[in-house]
Each structure stands twice: as C-alpha cells, then as structure tokens.
Tab-separated table of C-alpha atoms and ligand atoms in Angstrom:
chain	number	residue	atom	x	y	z
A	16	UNK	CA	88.344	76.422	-12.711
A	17	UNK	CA	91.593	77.690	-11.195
A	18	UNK	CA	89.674	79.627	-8.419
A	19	UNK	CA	87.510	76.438	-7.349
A	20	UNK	CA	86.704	76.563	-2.908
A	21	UNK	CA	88.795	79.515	-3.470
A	22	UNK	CA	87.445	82.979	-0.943
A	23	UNK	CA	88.039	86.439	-2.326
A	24	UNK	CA	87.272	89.945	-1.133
A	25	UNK	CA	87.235	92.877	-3.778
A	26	UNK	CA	87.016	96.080	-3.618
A	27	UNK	CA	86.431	98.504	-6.718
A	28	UNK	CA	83.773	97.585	-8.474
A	29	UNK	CA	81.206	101.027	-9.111
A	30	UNK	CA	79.788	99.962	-11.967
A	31	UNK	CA	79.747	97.788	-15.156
A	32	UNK	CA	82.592	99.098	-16.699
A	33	UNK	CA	84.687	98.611	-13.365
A	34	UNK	CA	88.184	96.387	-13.850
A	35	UNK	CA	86.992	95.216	-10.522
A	36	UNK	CA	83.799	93.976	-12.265
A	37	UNK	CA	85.146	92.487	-14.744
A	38	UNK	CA	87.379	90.740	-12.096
A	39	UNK	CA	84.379	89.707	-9.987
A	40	UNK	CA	82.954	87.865	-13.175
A	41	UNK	CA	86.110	86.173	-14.425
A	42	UNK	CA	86.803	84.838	-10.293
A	43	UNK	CA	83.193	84.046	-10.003
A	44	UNK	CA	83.722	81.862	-13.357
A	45	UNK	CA	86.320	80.129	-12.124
A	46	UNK	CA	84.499	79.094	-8.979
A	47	UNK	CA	85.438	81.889	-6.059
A	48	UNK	CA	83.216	82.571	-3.334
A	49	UNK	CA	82.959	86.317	-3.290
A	50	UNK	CA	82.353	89.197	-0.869
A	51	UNK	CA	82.015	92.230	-3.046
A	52	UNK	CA	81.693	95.890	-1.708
A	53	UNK	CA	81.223	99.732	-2.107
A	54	UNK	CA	83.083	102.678	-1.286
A	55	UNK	CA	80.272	104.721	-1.866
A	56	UNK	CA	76.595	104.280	-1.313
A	57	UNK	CA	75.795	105.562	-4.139
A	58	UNK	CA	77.286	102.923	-5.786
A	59	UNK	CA	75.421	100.308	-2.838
A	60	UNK	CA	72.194	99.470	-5.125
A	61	UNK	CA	74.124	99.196	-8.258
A	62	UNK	CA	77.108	96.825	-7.332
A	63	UNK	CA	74.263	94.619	-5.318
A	64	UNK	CA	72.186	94.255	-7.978
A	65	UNK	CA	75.528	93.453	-10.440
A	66	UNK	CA	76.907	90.835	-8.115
A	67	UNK	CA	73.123	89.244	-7.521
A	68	UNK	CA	73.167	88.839	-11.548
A	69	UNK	CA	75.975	86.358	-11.367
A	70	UNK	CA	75.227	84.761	-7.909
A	71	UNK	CA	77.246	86.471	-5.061
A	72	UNK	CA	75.932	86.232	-2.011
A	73	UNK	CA	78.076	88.612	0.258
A	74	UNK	CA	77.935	92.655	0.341
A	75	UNK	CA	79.664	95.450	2.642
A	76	UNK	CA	80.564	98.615	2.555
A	77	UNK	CA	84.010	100.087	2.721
A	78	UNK	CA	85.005	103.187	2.494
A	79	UNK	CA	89.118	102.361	2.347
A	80	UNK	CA	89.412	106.188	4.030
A	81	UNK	CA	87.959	104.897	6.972
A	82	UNK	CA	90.254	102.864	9.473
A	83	UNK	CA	87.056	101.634	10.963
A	84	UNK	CA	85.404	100.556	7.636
A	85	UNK	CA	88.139	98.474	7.024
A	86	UNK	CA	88.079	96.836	10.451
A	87	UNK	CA	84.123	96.108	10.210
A	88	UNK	CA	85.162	94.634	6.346
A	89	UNK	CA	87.376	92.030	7.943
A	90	UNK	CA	85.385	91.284	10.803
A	91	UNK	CA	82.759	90.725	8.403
A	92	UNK	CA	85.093	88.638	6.258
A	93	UNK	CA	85.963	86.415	9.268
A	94	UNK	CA	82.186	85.762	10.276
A	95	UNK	CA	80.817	85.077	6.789
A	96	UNK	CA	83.828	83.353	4.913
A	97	UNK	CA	86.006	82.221	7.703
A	98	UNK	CA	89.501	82.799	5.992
A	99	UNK	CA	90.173	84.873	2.497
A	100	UNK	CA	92.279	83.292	-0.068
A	101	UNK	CA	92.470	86.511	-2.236
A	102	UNK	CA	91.860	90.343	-1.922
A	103	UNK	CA	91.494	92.469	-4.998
A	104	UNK	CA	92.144	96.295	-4.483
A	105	UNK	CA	90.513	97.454	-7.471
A	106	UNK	CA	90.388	101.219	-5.534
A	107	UNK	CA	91.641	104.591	-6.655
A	108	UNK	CA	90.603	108.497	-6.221
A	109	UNK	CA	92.227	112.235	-6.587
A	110	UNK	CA	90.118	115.255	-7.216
A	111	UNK	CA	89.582	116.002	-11.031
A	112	UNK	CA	91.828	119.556	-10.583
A	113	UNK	CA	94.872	117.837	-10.100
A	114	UNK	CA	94.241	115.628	-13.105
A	115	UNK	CA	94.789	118.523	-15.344
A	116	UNK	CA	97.550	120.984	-16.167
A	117	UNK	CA	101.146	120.332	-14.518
A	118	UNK	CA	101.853	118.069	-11.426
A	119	UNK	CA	103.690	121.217	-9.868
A	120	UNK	CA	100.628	123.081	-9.238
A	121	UNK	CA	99.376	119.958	-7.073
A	122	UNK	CA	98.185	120.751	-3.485
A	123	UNK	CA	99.027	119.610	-0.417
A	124	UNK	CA	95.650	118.255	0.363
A	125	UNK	CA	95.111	117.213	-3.340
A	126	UNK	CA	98.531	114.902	-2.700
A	127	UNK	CA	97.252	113.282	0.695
A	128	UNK	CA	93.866	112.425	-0.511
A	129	UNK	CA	95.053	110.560	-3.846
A	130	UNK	CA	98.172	108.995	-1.762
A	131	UNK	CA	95.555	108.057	1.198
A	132	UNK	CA	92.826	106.321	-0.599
A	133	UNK	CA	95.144	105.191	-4.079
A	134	UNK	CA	98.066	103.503	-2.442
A	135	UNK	CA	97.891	103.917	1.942
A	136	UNK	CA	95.070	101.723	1.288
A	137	UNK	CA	96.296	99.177	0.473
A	138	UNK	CA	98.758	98.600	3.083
A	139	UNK	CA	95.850	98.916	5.534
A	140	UNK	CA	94.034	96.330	4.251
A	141	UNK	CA	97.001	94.118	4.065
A	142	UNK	CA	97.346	94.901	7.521
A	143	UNK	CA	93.592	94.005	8.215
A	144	UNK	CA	93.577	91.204	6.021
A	145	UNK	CA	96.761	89.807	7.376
A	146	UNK	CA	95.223	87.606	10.143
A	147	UNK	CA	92.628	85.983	7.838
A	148	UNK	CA	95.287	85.369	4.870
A	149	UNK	CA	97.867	83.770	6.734
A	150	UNK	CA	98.632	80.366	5.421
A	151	UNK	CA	101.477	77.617	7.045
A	152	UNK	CA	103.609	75.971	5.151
A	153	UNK	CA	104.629	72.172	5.693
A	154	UNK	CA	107.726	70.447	6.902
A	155	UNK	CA	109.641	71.619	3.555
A	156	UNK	CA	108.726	74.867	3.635
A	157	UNK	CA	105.869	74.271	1.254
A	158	UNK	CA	102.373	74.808	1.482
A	159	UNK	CA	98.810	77.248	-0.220
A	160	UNK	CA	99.549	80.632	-0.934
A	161	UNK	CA	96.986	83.213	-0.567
A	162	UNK	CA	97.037	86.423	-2.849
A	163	UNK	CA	96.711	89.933	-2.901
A	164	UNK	CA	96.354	92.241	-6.291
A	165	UNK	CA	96.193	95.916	-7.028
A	166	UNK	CA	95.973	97.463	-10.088
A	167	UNK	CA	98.258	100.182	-11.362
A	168	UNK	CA	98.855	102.255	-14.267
A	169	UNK	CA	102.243	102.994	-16.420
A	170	UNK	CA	102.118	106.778	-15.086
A	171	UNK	CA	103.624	105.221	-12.172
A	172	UNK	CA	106.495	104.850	-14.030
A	173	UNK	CA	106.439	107.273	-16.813
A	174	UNK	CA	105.338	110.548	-16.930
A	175	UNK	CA	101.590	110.506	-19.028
A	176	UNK	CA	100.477	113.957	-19.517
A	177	UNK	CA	97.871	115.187	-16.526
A	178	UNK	CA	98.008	112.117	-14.903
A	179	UNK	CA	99.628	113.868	-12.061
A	180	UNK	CA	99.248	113.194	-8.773
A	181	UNK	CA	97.850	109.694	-9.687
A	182	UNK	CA	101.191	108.435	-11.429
A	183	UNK	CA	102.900	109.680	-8.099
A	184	UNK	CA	100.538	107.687	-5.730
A	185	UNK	CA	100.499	104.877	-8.340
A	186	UNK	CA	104.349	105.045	-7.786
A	187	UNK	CA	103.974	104.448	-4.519
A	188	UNK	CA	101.375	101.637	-4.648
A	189	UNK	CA	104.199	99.716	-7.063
A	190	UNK	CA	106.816	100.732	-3.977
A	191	UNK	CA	104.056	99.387	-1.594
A	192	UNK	CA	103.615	96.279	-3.140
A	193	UNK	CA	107.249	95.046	-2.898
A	194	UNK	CA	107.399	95.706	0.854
A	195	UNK	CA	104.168	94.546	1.408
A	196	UNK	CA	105.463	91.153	-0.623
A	197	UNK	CA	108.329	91.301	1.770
A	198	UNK	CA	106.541	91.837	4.863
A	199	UNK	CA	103.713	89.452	3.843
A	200	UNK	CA	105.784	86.190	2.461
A	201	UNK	CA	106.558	84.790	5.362
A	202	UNK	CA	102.792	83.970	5.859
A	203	UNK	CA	102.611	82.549	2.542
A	204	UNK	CA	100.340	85.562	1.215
A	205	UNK	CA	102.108	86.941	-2.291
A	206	UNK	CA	101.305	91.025	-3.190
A	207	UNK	CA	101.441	92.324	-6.506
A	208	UNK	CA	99.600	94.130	-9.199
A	209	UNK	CA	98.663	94.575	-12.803
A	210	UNK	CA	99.308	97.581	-14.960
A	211	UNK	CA	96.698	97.857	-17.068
A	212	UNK	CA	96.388	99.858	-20.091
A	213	UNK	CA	93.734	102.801	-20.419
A	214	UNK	CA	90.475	101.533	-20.687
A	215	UNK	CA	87.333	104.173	-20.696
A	216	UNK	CA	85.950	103.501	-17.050
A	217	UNK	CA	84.301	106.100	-14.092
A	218	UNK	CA	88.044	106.896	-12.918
A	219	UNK	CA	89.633	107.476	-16.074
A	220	UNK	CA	86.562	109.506	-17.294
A	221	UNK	CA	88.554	111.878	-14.597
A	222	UNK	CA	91.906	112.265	-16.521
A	223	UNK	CA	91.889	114.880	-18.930
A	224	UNK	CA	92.606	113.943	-22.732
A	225	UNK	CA	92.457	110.458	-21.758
A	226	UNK	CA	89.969	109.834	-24.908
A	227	UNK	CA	93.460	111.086	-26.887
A	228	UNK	CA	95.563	108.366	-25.033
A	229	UNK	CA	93.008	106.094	-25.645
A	230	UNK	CA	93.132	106.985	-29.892
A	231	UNK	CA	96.488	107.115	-29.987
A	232	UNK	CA	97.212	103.870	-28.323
A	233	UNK	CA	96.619	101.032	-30.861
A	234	UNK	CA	99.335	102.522	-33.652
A	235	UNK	CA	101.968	102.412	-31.218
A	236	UNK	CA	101.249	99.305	-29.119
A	237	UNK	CA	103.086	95.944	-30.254
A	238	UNK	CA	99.517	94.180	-30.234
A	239	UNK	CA	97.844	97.371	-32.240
A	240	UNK	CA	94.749	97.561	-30.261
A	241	UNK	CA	93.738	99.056	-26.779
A	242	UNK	CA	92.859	96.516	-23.839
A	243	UNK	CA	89.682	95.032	-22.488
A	244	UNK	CA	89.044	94.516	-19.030
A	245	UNK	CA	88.195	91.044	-19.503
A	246	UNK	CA	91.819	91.085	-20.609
A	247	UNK	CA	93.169	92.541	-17.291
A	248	UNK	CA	90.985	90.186	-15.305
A	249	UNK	CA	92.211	87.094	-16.729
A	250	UNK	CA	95.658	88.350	-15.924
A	251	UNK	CA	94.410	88.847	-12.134
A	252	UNK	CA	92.937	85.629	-11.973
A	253	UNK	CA	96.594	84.215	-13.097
A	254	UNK	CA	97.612	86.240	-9.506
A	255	UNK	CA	94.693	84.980	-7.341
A	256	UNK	CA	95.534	81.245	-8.324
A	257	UNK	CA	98.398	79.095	-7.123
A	258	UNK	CA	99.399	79.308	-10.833
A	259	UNK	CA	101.108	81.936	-9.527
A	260	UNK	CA	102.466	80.001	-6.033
A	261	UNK	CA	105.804	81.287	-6.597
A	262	UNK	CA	105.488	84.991	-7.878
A	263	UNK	CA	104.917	87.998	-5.476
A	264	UNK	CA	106.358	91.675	-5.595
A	265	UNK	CA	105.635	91.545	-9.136
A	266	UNK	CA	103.590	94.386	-11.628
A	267	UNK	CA	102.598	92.902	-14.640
A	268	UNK	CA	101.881	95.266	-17.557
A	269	UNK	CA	98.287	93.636	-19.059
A	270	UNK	CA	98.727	97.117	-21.937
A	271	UNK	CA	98.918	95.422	-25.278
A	272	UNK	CA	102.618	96.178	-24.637
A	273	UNK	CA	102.805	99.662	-24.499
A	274	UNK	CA	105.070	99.888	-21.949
A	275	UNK	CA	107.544	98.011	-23.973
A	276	UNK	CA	108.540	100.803	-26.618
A	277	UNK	CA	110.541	103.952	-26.738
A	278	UNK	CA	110.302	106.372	-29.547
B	19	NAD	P1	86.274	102.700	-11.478
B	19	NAD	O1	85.895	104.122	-11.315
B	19	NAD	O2	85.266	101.785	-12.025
B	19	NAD	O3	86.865	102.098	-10.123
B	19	NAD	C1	87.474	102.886	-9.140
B	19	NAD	C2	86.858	102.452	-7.828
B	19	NAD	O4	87.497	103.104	-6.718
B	19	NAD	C3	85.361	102.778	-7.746
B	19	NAD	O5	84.640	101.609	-7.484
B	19	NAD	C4	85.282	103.716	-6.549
B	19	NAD	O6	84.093	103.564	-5.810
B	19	NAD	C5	86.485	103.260	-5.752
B	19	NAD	N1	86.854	104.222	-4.717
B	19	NAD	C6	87.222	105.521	-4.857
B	19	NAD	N2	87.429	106.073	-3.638
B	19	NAD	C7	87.198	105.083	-2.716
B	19	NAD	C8	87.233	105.013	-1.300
B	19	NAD	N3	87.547	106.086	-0.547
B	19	NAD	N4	86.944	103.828	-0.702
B	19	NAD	C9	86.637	102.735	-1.415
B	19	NAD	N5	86.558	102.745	-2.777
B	19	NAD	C10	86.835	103.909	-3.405
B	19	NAD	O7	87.569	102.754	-12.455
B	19	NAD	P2	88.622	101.632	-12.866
B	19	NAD	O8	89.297	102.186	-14.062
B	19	NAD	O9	87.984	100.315	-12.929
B	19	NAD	O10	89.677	101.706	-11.677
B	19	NAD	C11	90.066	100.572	-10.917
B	19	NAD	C12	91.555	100.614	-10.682
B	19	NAD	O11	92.212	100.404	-11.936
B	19	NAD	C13	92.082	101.929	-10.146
B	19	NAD	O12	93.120	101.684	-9.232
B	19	NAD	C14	92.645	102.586	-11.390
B	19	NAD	O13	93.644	103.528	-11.092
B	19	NAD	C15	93.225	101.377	-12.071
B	19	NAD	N6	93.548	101.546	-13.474
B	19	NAD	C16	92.629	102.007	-14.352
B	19	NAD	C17	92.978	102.171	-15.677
B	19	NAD	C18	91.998	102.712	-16.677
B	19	NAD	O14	92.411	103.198	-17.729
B	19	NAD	N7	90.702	102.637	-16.419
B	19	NAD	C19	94.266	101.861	-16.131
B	19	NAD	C20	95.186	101.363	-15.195
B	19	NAD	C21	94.818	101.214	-13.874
C-alpha cells in the first residue's frame, strides 16, 4: 500500500482503456483517496460509473482549456479533500489532420490547440494546484513530498512518423516538466512524467498507422512485447509515492525499452 491516506486528483481518464484508468485503479489499490474527472461530458456518465465500480467517491469536470474549469477543480479539491498529495495529468488533444502527412503542413491554429491543452496545461494546473500541494520541510531540510505526473510519448524526442504536432507539444511538456520541477521543489512538490510506449487507446486511435507502430514494436524492443497500461501505472504509482522522495524533473520511458536502441 504505498499510496495509503495518500489524496490524488487525475485527470484523463475517458474510458476503460484510458492510462489514466488504469492509473486510477492501481492508486485506488494502493489506498489513495481519489477525485477523478472529465474533460468532456460526454465522457461524464462513463468515467462516473468506472470510478463508482472501484469505490471513488469524488467527480468534477474539467475542461484543462478552460482557466476557470481549472480554478472551480481546485476549489473543489480544497473543499472535499483538504490538501492533494498527487495530481495525474493523464490529458492530451490535436485535431486528427495534423496527425497525418508531414509536420510542415501543420497550422497555426492546429499548433496552439495541441500545445494549449497537451502541455500549457499542465503548467496551469501546477499553478492551481500549487497552494494545495505545498508541503514544509523540517529543521534539516527534510520533510513529505507531494507529486505531480504527466505522461509523454518518445515522439517528443524522436521523430515517429505523423505524430506531428503531438511530438512537438510532447517536447514541450518534457521542457515543462523540468521547470516546473524547478519552480515547484522548493515546496517539496516533485514534477515528472512517464513515456509510455504505444498502447491502442481513444487518443492514439487518432495517429495514423499507429496499428503499424504497434506490430512492429515487439521485434525491436529489448523486452519483445508491446506495453500494458497496468504496466505504465505501476510506474506512476512509483512517482506518486515517497518511493520516489528524492526524484523530480525526471521522464521515465515505461516502453519495453524501445527508446533504448538505434538501428
Ligand atoms: P485517452 O484518449 O484515453 O486519454 C486522453 C484524455 O485526454 C481523454 O480522457 C480526454 O478526455 C482528455 N482530454 C482531451 N482534451 C481535453 C481537455 N481539453 N480537457 C481535459 N481533458 C481532455 O488516451 P491515452 O492514450 O490514455 O492518453 C493519455 C495520455 O497518455 C496522453 O497524454 C497521451 O498522449 C499519453 N500517451 C499515450 C500513449 C498511447 O500510445 N496511448 C503513449 C504515450 C503517451
């Protein structure tokens, strides 16, 4: 139970086959009190009835687009949980045309949206959050951490064919998450993320030839098999816990080790 009288927020979860779901169930096994929400509500019924199924309480909306949605989510977070221990931003969008074809033909309003709701996001709920995170250390400088986690992809930091406009926001969400660790540490509250490896979800349904990526994956990865994402939530659960007390800034690669070879 490395999660036990621990309070999370996360954001992300749409369905079943969400990372953020699979999240949610691993931090809900390991004793979190959870406040789950929707960016959509289209998505409201479904992610209640999910969350119900394994005994969370909470539900908002938030639409991370949406200064004001944000605001209400930690308002809401201070009334019903007091102070958050961990936020998961399990949140990413661009419009299916730029996920095909070359990134030069990306528009300008294509470019804002995925860099507005894929990585600005997250330093606006940091900013939010910030208040409700805060922890103070002791005498020695020691003391709780609490924890925030994104989730990237390696077309951040590669190039993956039609990935586009997504690897260049999920460039920035890696950039984000060192200043954010840099602005944030002082109050004890550690920023980082996990690259995970393609795994068929809503979002990635989006990417063209991702079914290829997915096929082709396993006979080059070191571990020879695609991920899960009970997989990439264990690794997040490793982030939300004071496990990992003294690592922040950091994006670990949960990809079967994909990221590790060349040719
Ligand atoms: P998903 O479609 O289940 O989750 C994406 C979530 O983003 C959805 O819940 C959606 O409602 C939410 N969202 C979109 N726009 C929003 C907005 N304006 N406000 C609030 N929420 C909004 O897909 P997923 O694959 O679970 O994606 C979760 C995260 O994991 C994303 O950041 C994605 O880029 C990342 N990721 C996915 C893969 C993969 O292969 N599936 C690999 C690496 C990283």
């Amino acid at each position: 139970m490395l999660l036990s009288g621990r309070k999370g927020v996360i954001l992300g979860v749409a369905n079943k086959r969400s990372i953020a779901w699979a999240i949610t169930q691993a931090a809900r096994n390991h004793g979190a009190e959870l406040l789950l929400t929707w960016g959509n509500d289209r998505f409201k019924e479904g992610v209640v009835e999910l969350g119900r199924s394994i005994g969370v309480e909470r539900y908002a909306p938030c639409d991370v687009s949406r200064d004001e949605e944000i605001a209400a989510l930690a308002e809401q977070a201070k009334r019903e949980l007091g102070t958050v221990d961990f936020l998961v931003h399990g949140v990413a969008f661009a419009r299916k045309e730029e996920l095909t074809g070359g990134y030069v033909d990306t528009s300008r309003e294509g470019y804002r949206i995925a860099q507005d709701i894929s990585s600005y996001s997250l330093a606006a709920l940091c900013r939010a959050f910030r208040p409700l995170m805060k922890r103070e250390r002791d005498a020695d400088g020691e003391g709780p951490t609490s924890s925030v986690v994104t989730l990237t992809y390696l077309g951040g930091q590669r190039v993956i064919p039609n990935y586009n406009v997504m690897g260049v926001a999920k460039a920035a969400l890696e950039a984000s998450v060192r200043y954010l660790a840099a602005d944030l540490g002082p109050d004890n509250i550690r920023v980082n993320a996990v690259s995970a490896g393609p795994i068929k979800t809503l979002s990635a349904a989006g990417v063209s030839s991702f079914s290829t990526m997915l096929n082709q994956l396993p006979a080059r990865a070191p571990l020879r098999k695609n991920v899960t994402t009970d997989e990439v939530a264990d690794a997040s659960v490793f982030f939300l816990s004071e496990l990992a007390r003294g690592v922040t800034g950091e994006v670990l690669f949960v990809d079967a080790g994909f990221h590790a070879m060349g040719i």
